[in-house]
mmCIF file of C-alpha atoms and ligand atoms in Angstrom:
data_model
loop_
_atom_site.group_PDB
_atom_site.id
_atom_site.type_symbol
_atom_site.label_atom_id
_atom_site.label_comp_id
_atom_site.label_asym_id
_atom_site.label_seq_id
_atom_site.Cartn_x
_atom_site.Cartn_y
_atom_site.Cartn_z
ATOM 1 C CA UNK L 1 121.589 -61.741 25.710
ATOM 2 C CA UNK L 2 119.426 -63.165 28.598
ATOM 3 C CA UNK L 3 117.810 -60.104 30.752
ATOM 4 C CA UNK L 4 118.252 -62.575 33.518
ATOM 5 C CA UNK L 5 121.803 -63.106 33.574
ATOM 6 C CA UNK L 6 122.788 -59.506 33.674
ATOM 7 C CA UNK L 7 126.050 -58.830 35.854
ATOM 8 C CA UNK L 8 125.523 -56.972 38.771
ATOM 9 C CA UNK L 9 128.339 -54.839 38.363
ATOM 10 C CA UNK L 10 130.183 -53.618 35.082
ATOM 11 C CA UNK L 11 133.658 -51.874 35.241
ATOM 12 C CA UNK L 12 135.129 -50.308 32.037
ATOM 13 C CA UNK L 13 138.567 -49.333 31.306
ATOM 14 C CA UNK L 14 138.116 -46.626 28.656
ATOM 15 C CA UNK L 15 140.706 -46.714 26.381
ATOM 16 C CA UNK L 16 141.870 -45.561 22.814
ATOM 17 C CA UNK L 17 140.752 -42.031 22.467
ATOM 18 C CA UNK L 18 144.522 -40.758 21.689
ATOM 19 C CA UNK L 19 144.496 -43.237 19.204
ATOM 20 C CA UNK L 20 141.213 -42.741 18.080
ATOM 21 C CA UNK L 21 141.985 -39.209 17.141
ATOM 22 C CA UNK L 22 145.538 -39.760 15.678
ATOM 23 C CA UNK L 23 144.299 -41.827 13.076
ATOM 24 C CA UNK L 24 142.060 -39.134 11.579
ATOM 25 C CA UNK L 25 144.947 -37.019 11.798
ATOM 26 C CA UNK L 26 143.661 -34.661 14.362
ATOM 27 C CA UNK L 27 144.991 -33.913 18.427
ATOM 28 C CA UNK L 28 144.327 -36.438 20.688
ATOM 29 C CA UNK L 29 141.585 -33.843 22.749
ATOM 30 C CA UNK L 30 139.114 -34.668 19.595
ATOM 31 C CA UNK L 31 139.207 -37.973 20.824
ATOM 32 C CA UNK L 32 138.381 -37.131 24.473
ATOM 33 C CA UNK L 33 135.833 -34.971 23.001
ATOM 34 C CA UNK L 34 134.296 -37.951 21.226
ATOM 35 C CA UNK L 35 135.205 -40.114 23.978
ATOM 36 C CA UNK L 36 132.348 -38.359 26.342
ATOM 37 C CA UNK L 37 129.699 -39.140 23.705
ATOM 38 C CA UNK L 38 130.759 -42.993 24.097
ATOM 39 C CA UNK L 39 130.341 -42.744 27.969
ATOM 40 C CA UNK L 40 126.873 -41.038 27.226
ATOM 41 C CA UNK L 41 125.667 -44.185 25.199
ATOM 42 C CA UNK L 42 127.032 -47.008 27.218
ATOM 43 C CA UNK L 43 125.364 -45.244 30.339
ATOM 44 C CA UNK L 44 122.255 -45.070 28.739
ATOM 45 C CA UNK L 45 122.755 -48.412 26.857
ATOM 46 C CA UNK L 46 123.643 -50.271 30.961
ATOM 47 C CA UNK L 47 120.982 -48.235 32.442
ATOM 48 C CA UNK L 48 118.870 -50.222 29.611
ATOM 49 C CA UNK L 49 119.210 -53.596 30.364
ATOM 50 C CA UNK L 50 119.294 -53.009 33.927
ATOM 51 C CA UNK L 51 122.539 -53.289 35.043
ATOM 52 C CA UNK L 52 122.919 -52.309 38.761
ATOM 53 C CA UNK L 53 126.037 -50.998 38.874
ATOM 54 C CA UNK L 54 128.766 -49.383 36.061
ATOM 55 C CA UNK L 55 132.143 -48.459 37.011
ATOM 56 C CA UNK L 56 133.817 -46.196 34.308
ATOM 57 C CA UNK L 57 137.922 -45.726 34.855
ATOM 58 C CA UNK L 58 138.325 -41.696 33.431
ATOM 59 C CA UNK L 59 141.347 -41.248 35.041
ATOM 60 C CA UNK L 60 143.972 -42.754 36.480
ATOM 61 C CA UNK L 61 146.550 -41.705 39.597
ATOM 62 C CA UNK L 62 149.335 -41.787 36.361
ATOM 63 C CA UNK L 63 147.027 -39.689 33.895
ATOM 64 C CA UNK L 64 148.249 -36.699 36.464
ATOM 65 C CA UNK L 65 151.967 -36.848 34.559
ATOM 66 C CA UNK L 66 149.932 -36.705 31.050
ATOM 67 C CA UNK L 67 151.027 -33.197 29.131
ATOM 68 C CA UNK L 68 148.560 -30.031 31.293
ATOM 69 C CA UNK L 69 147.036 -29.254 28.553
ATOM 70 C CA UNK L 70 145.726 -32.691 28.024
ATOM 71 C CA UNK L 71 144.995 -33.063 31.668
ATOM 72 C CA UNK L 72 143.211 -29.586 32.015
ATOM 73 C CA UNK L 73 140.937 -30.343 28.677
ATOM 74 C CA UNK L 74 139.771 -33.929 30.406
ATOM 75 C CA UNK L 75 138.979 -31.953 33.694
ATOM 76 C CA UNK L 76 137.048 -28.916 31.124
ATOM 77 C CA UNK L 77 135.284 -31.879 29.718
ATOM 78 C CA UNK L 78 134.247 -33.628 33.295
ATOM 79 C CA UNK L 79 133.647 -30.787 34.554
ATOM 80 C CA UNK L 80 130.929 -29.773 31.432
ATOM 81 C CA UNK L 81 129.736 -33.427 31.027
ATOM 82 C CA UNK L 82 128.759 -33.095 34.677
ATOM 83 C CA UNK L 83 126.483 -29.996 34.206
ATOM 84 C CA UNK L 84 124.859 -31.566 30.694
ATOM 85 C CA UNK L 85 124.103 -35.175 31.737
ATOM 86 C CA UNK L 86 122.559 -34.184 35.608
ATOM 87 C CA UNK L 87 119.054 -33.878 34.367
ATOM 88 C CA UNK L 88 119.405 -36.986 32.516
ATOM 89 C CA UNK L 89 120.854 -39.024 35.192
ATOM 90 C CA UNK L 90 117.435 -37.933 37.301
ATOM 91 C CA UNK L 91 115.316 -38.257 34.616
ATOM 92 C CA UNK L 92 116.530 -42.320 34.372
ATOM 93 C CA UNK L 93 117.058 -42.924 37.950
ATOM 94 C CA UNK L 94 121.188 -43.320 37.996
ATOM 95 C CA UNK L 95 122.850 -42.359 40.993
ATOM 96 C CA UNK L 96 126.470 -40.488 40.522
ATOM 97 C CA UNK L 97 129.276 -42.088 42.632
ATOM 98 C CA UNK L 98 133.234 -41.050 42.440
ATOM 99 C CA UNK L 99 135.976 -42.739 43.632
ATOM 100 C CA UNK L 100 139.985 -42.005 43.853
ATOM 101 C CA UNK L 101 141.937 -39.459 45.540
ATOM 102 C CA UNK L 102 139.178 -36.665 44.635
ATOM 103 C CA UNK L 103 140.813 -34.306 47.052
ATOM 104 C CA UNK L 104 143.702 -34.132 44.337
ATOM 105 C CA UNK L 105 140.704 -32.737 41.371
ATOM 106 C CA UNK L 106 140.890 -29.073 40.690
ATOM 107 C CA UNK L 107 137.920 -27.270 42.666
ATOM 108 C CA UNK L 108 135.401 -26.968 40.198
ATOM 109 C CA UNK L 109 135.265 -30.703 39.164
ATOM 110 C CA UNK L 110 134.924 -31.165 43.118
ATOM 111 C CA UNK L 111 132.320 -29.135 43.415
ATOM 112 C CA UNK L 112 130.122 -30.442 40.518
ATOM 113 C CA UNK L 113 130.771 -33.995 41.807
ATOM 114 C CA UNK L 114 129.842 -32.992 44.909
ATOM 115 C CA UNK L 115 126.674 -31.039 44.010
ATOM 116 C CA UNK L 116 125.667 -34.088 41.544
ATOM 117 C CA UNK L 117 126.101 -36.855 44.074
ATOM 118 C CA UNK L 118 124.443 -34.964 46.519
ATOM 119 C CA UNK L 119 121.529 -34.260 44.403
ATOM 120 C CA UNK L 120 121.385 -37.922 42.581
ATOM 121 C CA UNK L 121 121.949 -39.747 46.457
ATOM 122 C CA UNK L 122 118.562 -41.273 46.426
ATOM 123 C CA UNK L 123 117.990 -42.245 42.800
ATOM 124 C CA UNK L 124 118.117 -46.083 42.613
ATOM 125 C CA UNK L 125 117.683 -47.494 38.764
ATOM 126 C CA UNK L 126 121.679 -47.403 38.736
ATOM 127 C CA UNK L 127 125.082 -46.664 40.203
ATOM 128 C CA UNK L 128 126.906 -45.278 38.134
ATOM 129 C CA UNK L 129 130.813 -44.965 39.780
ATOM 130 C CA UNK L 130 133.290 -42.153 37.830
ATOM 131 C CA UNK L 131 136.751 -43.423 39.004
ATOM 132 C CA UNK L 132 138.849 -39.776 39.098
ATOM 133 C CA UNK L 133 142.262 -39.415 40.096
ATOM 134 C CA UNK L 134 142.063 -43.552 40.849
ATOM 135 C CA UNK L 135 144.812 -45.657 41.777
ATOM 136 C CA UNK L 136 144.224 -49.286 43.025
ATOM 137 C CA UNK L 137 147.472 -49.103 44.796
ATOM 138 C CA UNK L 138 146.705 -45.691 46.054
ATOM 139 C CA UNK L 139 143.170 -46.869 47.842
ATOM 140 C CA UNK L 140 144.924 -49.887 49.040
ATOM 141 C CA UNK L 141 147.773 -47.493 50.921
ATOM 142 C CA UNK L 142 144.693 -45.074 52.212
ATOM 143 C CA UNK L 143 142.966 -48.271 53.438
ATOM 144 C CA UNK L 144 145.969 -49.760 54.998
ATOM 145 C CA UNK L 145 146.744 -46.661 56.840
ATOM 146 C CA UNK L 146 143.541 -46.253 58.100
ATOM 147 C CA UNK L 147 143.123 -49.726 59.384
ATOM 148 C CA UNK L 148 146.122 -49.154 60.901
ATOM 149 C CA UNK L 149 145.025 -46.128 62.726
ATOM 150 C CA UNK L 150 142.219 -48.123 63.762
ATOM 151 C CA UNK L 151 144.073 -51.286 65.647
ATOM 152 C CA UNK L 152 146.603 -48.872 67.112
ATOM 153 C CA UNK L 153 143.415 -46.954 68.722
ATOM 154 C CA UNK L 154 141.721 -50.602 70.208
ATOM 155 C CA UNK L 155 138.640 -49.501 67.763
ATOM 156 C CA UNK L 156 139.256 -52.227 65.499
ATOM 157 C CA UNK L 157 141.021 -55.744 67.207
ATOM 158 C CA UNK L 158 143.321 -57.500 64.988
ATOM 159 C CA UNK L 159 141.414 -60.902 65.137
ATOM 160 C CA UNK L 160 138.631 -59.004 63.371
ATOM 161 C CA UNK L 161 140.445 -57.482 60.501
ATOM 162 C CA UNK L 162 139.124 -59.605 57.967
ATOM 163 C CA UNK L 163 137.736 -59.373 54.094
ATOM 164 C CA UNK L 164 134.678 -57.951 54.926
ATOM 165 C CA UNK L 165 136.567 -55.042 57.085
ATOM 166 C CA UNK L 166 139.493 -53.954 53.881
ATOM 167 C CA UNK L 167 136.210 -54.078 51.822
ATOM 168 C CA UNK L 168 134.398 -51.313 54.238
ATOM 169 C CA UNK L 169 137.457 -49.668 54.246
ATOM 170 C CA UNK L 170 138.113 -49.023 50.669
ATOM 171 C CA UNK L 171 136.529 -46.386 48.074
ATOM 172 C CA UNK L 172 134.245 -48.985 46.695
ATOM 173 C CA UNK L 173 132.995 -49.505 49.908
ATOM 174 C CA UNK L 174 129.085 -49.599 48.861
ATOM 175 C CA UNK L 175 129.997 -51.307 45.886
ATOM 176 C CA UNK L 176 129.656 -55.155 45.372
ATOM 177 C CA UNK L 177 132.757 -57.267 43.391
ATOM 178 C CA UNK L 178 133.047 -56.729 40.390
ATOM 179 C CA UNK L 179 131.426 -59.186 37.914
ATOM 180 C CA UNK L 180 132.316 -58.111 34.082
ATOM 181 C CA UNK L 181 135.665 -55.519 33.215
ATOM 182 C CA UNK L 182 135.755 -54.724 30.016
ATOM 183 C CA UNK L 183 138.811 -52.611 28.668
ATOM 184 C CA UNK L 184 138.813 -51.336 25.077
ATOM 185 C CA UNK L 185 141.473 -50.333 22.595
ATOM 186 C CA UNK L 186 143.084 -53.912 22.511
ATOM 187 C CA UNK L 187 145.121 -53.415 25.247
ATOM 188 C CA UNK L 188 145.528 -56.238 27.536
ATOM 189 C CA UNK L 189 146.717 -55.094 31.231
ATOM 190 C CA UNK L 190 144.693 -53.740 34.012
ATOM 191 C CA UNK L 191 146.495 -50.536 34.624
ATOM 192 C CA UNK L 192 146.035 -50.194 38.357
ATOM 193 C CA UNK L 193 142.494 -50.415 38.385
ATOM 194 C CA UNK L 194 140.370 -51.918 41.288
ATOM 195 C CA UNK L 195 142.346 -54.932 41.349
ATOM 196 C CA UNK L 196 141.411 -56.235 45.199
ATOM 197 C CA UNK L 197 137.586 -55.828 43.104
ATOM 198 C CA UNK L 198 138.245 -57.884 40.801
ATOM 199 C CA UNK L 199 139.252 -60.855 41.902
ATOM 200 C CA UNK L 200 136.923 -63.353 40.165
ATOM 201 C CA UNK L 201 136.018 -60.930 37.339
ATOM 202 C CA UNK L 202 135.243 -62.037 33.992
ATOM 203 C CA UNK L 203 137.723 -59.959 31.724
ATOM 204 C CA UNK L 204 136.674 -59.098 28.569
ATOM 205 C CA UNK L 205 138.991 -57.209 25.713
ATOM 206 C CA UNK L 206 138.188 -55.610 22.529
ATOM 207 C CA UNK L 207 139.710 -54.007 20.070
ATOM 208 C CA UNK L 208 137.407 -51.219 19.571
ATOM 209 C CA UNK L 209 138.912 -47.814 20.053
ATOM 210 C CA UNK L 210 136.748 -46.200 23.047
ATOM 211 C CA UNK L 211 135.224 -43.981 21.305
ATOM 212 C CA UNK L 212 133.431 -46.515 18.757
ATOM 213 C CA UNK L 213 132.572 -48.466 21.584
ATOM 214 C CA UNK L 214 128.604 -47.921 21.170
ATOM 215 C CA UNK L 215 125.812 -49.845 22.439
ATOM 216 C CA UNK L 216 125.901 -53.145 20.203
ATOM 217 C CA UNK L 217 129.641 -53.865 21.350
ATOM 218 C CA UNK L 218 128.508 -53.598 25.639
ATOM 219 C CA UNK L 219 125.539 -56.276 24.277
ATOM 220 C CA UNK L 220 127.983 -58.533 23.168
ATOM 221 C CA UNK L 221 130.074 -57.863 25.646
ATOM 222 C CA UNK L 222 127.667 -58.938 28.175
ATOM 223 C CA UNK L 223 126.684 -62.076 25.606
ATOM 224 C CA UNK L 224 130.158 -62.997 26.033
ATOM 225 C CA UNK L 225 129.902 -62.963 30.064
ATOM 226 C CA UNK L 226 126.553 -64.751 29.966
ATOM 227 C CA UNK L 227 128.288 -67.984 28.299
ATOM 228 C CA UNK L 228 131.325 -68.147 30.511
ATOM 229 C CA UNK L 229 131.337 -70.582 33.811
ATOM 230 C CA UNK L 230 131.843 -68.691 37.062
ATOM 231 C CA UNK L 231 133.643 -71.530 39.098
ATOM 232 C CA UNK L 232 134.567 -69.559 41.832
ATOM 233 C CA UNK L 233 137.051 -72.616 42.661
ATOM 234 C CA UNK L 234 134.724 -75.081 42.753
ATOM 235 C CA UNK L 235 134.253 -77.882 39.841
ATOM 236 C CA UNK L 236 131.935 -78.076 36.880
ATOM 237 C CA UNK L 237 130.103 -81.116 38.530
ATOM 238 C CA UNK L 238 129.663 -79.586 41.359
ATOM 239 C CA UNK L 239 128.088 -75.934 39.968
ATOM 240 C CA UNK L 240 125.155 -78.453 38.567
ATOM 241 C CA UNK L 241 124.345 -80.260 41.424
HETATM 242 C C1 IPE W 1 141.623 -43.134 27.428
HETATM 243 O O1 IPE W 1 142.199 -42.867 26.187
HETATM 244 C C2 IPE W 1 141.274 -41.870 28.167
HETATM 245 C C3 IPE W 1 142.122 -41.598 29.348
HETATM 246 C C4 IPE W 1 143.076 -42.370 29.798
HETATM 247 C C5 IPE W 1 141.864 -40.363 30.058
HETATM 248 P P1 IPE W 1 143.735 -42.515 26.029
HETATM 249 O O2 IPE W 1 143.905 -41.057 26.128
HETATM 250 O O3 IPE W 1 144.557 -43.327 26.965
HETATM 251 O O4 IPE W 1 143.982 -42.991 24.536
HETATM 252 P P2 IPE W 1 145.247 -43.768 23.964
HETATM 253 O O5 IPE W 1 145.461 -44.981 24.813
HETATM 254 O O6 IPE W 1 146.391 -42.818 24.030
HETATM 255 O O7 IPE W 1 144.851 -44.115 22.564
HETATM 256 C C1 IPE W 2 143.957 -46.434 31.734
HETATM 257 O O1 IPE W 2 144.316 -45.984 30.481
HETATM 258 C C2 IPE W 2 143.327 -45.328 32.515
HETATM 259 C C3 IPE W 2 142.012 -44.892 32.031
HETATM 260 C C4 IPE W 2 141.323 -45.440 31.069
HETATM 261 C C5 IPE W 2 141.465 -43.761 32.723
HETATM 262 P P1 IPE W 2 145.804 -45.517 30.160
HETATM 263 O O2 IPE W 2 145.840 -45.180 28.720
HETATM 264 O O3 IPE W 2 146.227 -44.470 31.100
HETATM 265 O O4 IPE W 2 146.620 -46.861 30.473
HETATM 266 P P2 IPE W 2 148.079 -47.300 30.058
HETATM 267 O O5 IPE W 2 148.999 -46.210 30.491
HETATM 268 O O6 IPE W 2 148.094 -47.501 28.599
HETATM 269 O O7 IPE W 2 148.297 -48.559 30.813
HETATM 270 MG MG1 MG W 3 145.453 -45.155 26.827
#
């Protein structure tokens, strides 16, 4: 891996923890449970090597119609993973970031998230991003509707509604394109995640369950990355002139 080549921003699609857990025979919440030690590794594993920004997916707009139990042991376990990791994330500099439709979060995830953002605003070794309650399509609605709003109120003219305005307009507003997504359990779909972001990503699937996803697996990940050709369009010939 070269330390100079690093993508500026990762995005993971954590998958595999049902499975994970079914194949040692126990209930898929063991694998959740194991799942939050993955997410403390790869952190600690970006925040490393330097990577500016990580974007983890923890749960989607359609994880809502998941069993309740399920979906009130994930918000337990955010809402606990919060209060354990916030003197780590000062100690190493990472700033906590959420996107989605957070409004829809029960109140005591919103209030951790908002008392760990708030408290983590100025750190600057990393962004880390925690999309909750996220839907691509969702955010693109929200942003439509607001843009909307805008040109019917003269404070934004039509003529200027460009790129750079949907991109200060969406959740990931302070967040640059997406350079490397990386989606575990050997799935191979995107699943409504960021997908104005990432446009030109590099996509990158394993087969690794999430929760064996460990430190080694995001090197190679990024090893992979490092030896593709970012063409953006253009031609070889003309990315070495
Ligand atoms: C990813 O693992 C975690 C969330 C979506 C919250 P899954 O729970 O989707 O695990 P599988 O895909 O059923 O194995
Ligand atoms: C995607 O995983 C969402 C997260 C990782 C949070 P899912 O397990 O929900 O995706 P599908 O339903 O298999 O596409
Ligand atoms: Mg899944």
């Amino acid at each position: 891996m070269e330390f100079s080549n690093i993508p500026n921003h990762v995005a993971i699609i954590m998958d595999g923890n049902g499975r994970w857990a079914t194949e040692q025979g126990k209930p898929r919440i063991y694998g959740h449970k194991h799942g939050v030690d993955s997410v403390r590794s790869i952190v600690e594993a970006a925040r490393e090597i330097k990577v500016p920004h990580l974007t983890l997916y923890a749960f989607s707009t359609e994880n809502w119609e998941r069993p309740k139990e399920e979906v009130s042991v994930l918000m337990n376990l955010l809402v606990r993973s919060l209060r354990g990791e916030f003197r780590k994330m000062m100690q190493n500099d990472i700033q906590l970031n959420a996107i989605g439709n957070l409004g829809n979060l029960p109140k005591a995830v919103r209030e951790e998230l908002e008392y760990v953002t708030q408290k983590t605003k100025n750190n600057t070794g990393m962004v880390l991003t925690l999309a909750l309650s996220y839907g691509s399509r969702e955010e693109l609605v929200q942003t439509f509707r607001c843009l909307a709003e805008k040109v019917k109120r003269n404070t934004i003219s039509l003529e200027n509604l460009d790129e750079s305005v949907i991109n200060e307009h969406l959740y990931t507003r302070n967040l640059p394109d997406v350079d490397l997504l990386i989606r575990t359990s050997g799935e191979k779909r995107i699943s409504n995640f960021l997908l104005w972001q990432i446009a030109y990503a590099e996509l990158y699937f394993t087969d690794k369950l999430w929760p064996d996803f460990g430190k080694e697996d995001l090197h190679q990940a990024i090893l992979n990355y490092q030896q593709r050709e970012r063409r953006f369009g253009k031609t070889s010939q003309q990315l070495q002139s």
